[in-house]
XYZ file of C-alpha atoms in Angstrom:
298
model
C -140.439 -98.351 -116.175
C -142.795 -96.094 -114.772
C -141.821 -92.422 -113.557
C -142.382 -93.263 -110.161
C -139.723 -96.117 -109.970
C -137.033 -94.131 -111.881
C -134.233 -92.732 -110.032
C -132.379 -90.485 -112.466
C -131.613 -86.874 -112.254
C -134.379 -85.600 -114.320
C -137.088 -87.882 -112.543
C -135.789 -86.720 -109.142
C -135.842 -82.922 -110.016
C -139.427 -83.300 -111.350
C -140.392 -85.189 -108.111
C -139.082 -82.701 -105.925
C -140.496 -79.844 -107.757
C -143.996 -81.378 -107.751
C -144.054 -81.868 -104.251
C -142.968 -78.401 -103.363
C -146.308 -76.116 -102.597
C -146.086 -72.659 -104.069
C -146.894 -71.396 -100.525
C -143.444 -72.619 -99.449
C -141.837 -70.099 -101.756
C -144.286 -67.430 -101.061
C -146.001 -67.718 -104.389
C -149.895 -67.268 -104.687
C -152.074 -70.265 -104.913
C -154.954 -69.626 -107.282
C -158.002 -71.920 -108.260
C -156.556 -71.958 -111.905
C -153.441 -73.855 -110.795
C -153.508 -77.176 -112.360
C -150.395 -78.639 -110.281
C -150.010 -78.958 -106.624
C -146.024 -78.103 -106.743
C -144.196 -75.692 -108.624
C -144.283 -75.157 -112.305
C -141.027 -75.479 -114.368
C -141.050 -71.542 -115.057
C -141.179 -71.124 -111.110
C -138.452 -73.462 -110.394
C -136.328 -71.900 -113.242
C -136.766 -68.433 -111.969
C -136.155 -69.480 -108.338
C -132.972 -71.171 -109.305
C -131.722 -68.537 -111.897
C -131.705 -70.764 -115.005
C -133.922 -70.960 -118.038
C -136.954 -72.838 -118.235
C -135.735 -74.885 -121.393
C -132.989 -76.013 -119.155
C -135.222 -77.145 -116.559
C -137.169 -79.024 -119.333
C -133.932 -80.609 -120.841
C -132.919 -81.544 -117.159
C -136.332 -83.498 -116.513
C -136.353 -85.036 -119.797
C -133.056 -86.410 -119.441
C -131.482 -84.306 -122.394
C -129.103 -82.456 -119.930
C -127.437 -84.713 -117.603
C -124.205 -82.940 -116.356
C -125.167 -79.551 -114.671
C -122.638 -77.566 -113.029
C -122.113 -77.472 -109.222
C -123.313 -74.002 -109.133
C -126.581 -75.078 -111.222
C -127.046 -77.934 -108.858
C -126.540 -75.752 -105.562
C -129.056 -73.390 -107.073
C -131.597 -76.134 -107.665
C -131.021 -77.519 -104.244
C -131.940 -74.104 -102.612
C -134.965 -73.657 -104.895
C -136.356 -77.136 -104.185
C -135.747 -76.662 -100.428
C -134.078 -80.014 -100.175
C -132.714 -81.486 -97.094
C -128.934 -82.004 -96.675
C -129.340 -85.759 -97.440
C -131.333 -84.946 -100.627
C -129.052 -82.231 -101.776
C -126.331 -84.516 -101.587
C -128.075 -87.214 -103.644
C -128.880 -84.504 -106.357
C -125.120 -84.018 -106.468
C -124.320 -87.493 -107.112
C -126.930 -87.875 -109.673
C -125.515 -85.135 -111.554
C -121.937 -86.978 -111.179
C -120.500 -84.509 -108.806
C -118.977 -84.822 -105.428
C -121.199 -83.243 -102.585
C -120.052 -80.605 -100.479
C -117.916 -82.073 -97.729
C -117.910 -81.318 -94.014
C -115.442 -78.712 -93.059
C -116.045 -76.802 -96.333
C -118.574 -73.793 -96.815
C -122.094 -74.596 -97.960
C -124.408 -72.302 -100.053
C -127.210 -74.570 -99.086
C -130.223 -73.103 -97.281
C -132.223 -75.553 -95.066
C -135.942 -76.093 -95.620
C -136.622 -74.519 -92.414
C -134.875 -71.508 -92.873
C -136.435 -71.021 -96.356
C -139.772 -71.333 -94.577
C -138.984 -68.587 -92.124
C -137.536 -66.381 -94.882
C -140.597 -66.489 -97.017
C -142.777 -65.510 -94.124
C -141.027 -62.277 -93.350
C -143.537 -60.344 -95.552
C -141.998 -56.985 -96.453
C -138.818 -57.109 -94.574
C -135.461 -56.751 -96.850
C -133.678 -60.173 -96.108
C -130.557 -61.733 -97.647
C -128.668 -64.857 -96.994
C -124.725 -64.910 -97.192
C -122.448 -67.867 -96.917
C -119.582 -68.101 -94.531
C -117.346 -66.361 -96.953
C -119.883 -63.595 -97.056
C -121.233 -64.701 -100.794
C -124.413 -63.647 -101.295
C -126.627 -67.015 -102.148
C -130.196 -65.612 -101.689
C -132.324 -62.533 -101.348
C -136.034 -61.513 -101.629
C -137.724 -58.790 -103.491
C -137.812 -56.219 -100.735
C -133.947 -56.480 -100.504
C -133.635 -56.285 -104.420
C -135.872 -53.069 -103.965
C -134.190 -51.537 -101.130
C -130.267 -52.316 -102.270
C -130.693 -53.068 -106.052
C -131.063 -56.301 -107.616
C -127.503 -58.173 -107.694
C -128.784 -60.897 -110.018
C -127.006 -59.361 -113.235
C -123.555 -59.992 -111.458
C -121.747 -63.332 -111.834
C -122.476 -65.509 -108.651
C -118.874 -65.661 -107.467
C -118.527 -61.983 -107.621
C -121.644 -61.492 -105.380
C -119.454 -60.985 -102.097
C -119.626 -58.527 -99.591
C -116.226 -58.816 -98.612
C -114.843 -58.195 -101.978
C -117.386 -54.855 -102.359
C -115.880 -53.944 -99.018
C -112.337 -54.279 -99.890
C -111.976 -53.861 -103.716
C -109.226 -55.427 -105.596
C -107.904 -53.693 -108.975
C -111.026 -51.352 -108.994
C -113.636 -54.051 -108.921
C -117.284 -52.794 -109.411
C -120.077 -53.052 -107.026
C -121.833 -56.495 -107.213
C -123.942 -56.550 -103.762
C -125.400 -53.227 -102.922
C -126.149 -51.093 -105.890
C -126.695 -47.821 -104.053
C -124.266 -46.079 -101.579
C -124.687 -47.149 -98.249
C -123.259 -45.467 -94.882
C -122.835 -46.608 -91.586
C -122.676 -44.995 -88.340
C -119.038 -46.442 -87.808
C -117.428 -47.781 -91.192
C -114.171 -48.591 -89.668
C -116.081 -50.810 -87.224
C -117.824 -52.551 -89.958
C -114.573 -53.210 -91.779
C -113.167 -54.750 -88.772
C -115.905 -56.749 -87.861
C -116.049 -58.198 -91.625
C -112.390 -59.069 -91.593
C -112.607 -60.742 -88.203
C -115.612 -62.554 -89.045
C -113.636 -63.861 -92.104
C -110.837 -64.943 -89.715
C -113.298 -66.752 -87.573
C -114.477 -68.622 -90.683
C -110.939 -69.836 -91.367
C -111.164 -71.639 -88.326
C -114.638 -73.260 -88.755
C -113.707 -74.329 -92.477
C -109.781 -74.791 -92.603
C -110.068 -77.007 -95.908
C -112.147 -74.609 -97.802
C -110.426 -73.420 -101.060
C -112.844 -70.801 -101.862
C -112.277 -69.154 -98.575
C -108.578 -69.105 -98.877
C -108.520 -67.917 -102.120
C -110.854 -65.012 -101.147
C -108.459 -64.160 -98.405
C -105.367 -64.397 -100.437
C -106.766 -62.094 -103.118
C -107.709 -59.353 -100.434
C -104.794 -59.471 -98.649
C -102.559 -59.253 -101.747
C -104.805 -56.562 -103.338
C -106.322 -54.404 -100.657
C -104.037 -52.636 -98.106
C -106.917 -51.979 -95.868
C -108.155 -55.664 -95.683
C -104.260 -56.617 -95.240
C -103.799 -54.128 -92.222
C -106.996 -55.428 -90.472
C -106.112 -59.262 -91.261
C -102.480 -58.541 -89.457
C -104.543 -57.385 -86.474
C -105.710 -60.994 -85.916
C -109.067 -59.941 -84.422
C -111.590 -62.905 -84.151
C -115.186 -61.723 -83.984
C -118.482 -61.625 -85.886
C -120.513 -58.902 -87.775
C -123.942 -58.647 -86.041
C -125.815 -55.551 -86.274
C -125.174 -51.901 -87.517
C -127.331 -48.870 -88.160
C -127.158 -47.812 -91.970
C -128.567 -45.338 -94.569
C -129.190 -46.352 -98.075
C -129.205 -43.764 -100.490
C -132.152 -45.147 -102.681
C -132.212 -43.334 -106.326
C -136.256 -43.379 -106.253
C -137.473 -42.877 -102.606
C -134.577 -41.354 -101.107
C -132.195 -41.981 -98.099
C -133.727 -44.866 -96.120
C -132.507 -45.402 -92.620
C -132.310 -49.133 -91.593
C -131.302 -51.249 -88.752
C -129.108 -54.009 -90.077
C -129.185 -57.506 -88.070
C -127.091 -60.381 -88.993
C -128.206 -64.086 -87.690
C -126.596 -67.243 -88.159
C -128.151 -70.735 -88.902
C -125.887 -72.814 -86.720
C -123.183 -75.182 -88.183
C -123.164 -74.069 -91.646
C -122.496 -70.274 -90.588
C -125.059 -69.180 -92.887
C -125.594 -65.187 -92.596
C -129.183 -64.158 -92.432
C -128.956 -60.248 -92.994
C -132.336 -58.415 -92.219
C -132.709 -54.840 -92.753
C -135.688 -53.246 -90.942
C -137.130 -49.683 -89.949
C -138.727 -48.174 -87.270
C -142.447 -48.963 -87.137
C -144.622 -45.890 -88.084
C -141.642 -43.796 -89.307
C -140.924 -42.091 -92.909
C -138.282 -44.923 -93.348
C -140.888 -47.496 -93.041
C -142.966 -46.039 -95.881
C -139.966 -45.497 -98.145
C -138.788 -49.085 -97.568
C -142.286 -50.352 -98.735
C -142.480 -47.906 -101.846
C -138.993 -49.431 -102.737
C -140.160 -53.067 -102.230
C -143.293 -52.433 -104.309
C -141.507 -50.605 -107.084
C -138.811 -53.122 -107.489
C -135.322 -52.340 -108.368
C -134.642 -49.409 -110.441
C -131.543 -49.175 -112.629
C -128.204 -48.548 -110.862
C -127.414 -44.984 -110.987
C -124.010 -44.827 -109.154
C -120.670 -46.073 -108.964
C -118.199 -47.042 -106.652
C -116.359 -43.787 -107.029
C -119.501 -41.801 -105.906
C -118.688 -39.497 -102.780
C -122.096 -39.851 -101.259
C -121.283 -43.444 -99.935
C -119.732 -46.951 -100.151
C -121.114 -50.236 -100.937
C -122.247 -52.097 -98.050
C -124.904 -54.101 -95.957
């Protein structure tokens, strides 16, 4: 059987990898490239797995990746919803069902995100779990990749339980109205419960926060339904100093993905600082949740 006629997990991953041009994920295309699509190491980096694991998947030596790995591969490969579901089935997993929160980023959204240049942008699922970010975001707010995926959640950071540590923003962030931001995040989660009533991940998040954080419980009891859309924030960056940004939250439609965009005033000192932070990349974290200079946030 030739590779083109194969329909297994490894063959499909390789096919999808080879069809995705580097330009689709903002990678340079040089004359020295021998492949039209992504290299294995590029896919591994985008999906957050090892190159060796990608090799074993494509060679059929690894056939049962976890749901988290499959979701990461689907995002990195920019699969359509139908292709994503096919990837799940090839891995002997049940695809995400309607009425459940999805971490999948559609290809069209991916294309837009990779064309935003130096803008700091990240994507959150409907329950505020961080699922994607660019280099400018990591440079401005700190790289969250060292934290487990399930803990990269803005609501968890905003309303810590049992002294939980920061997993989204690594530097202190202050808002013009912290109380309004708190209320907006809680009411946005309530709206999500109506959109995704059968999602166990969302239900568990709310149970945990309601039982473990008094401020969340108070706001949740108020019953407000709204969405977190915009704010003005200052990031206490350890290398370039404080950076004032406008924070806007867009949604992609039915899946309720939240596209969070940080921008500065054109021609301002803050714009220069943002570019320096993006070029320099994320330094090591220098603060803890107990810091009096600010609080975690986006």
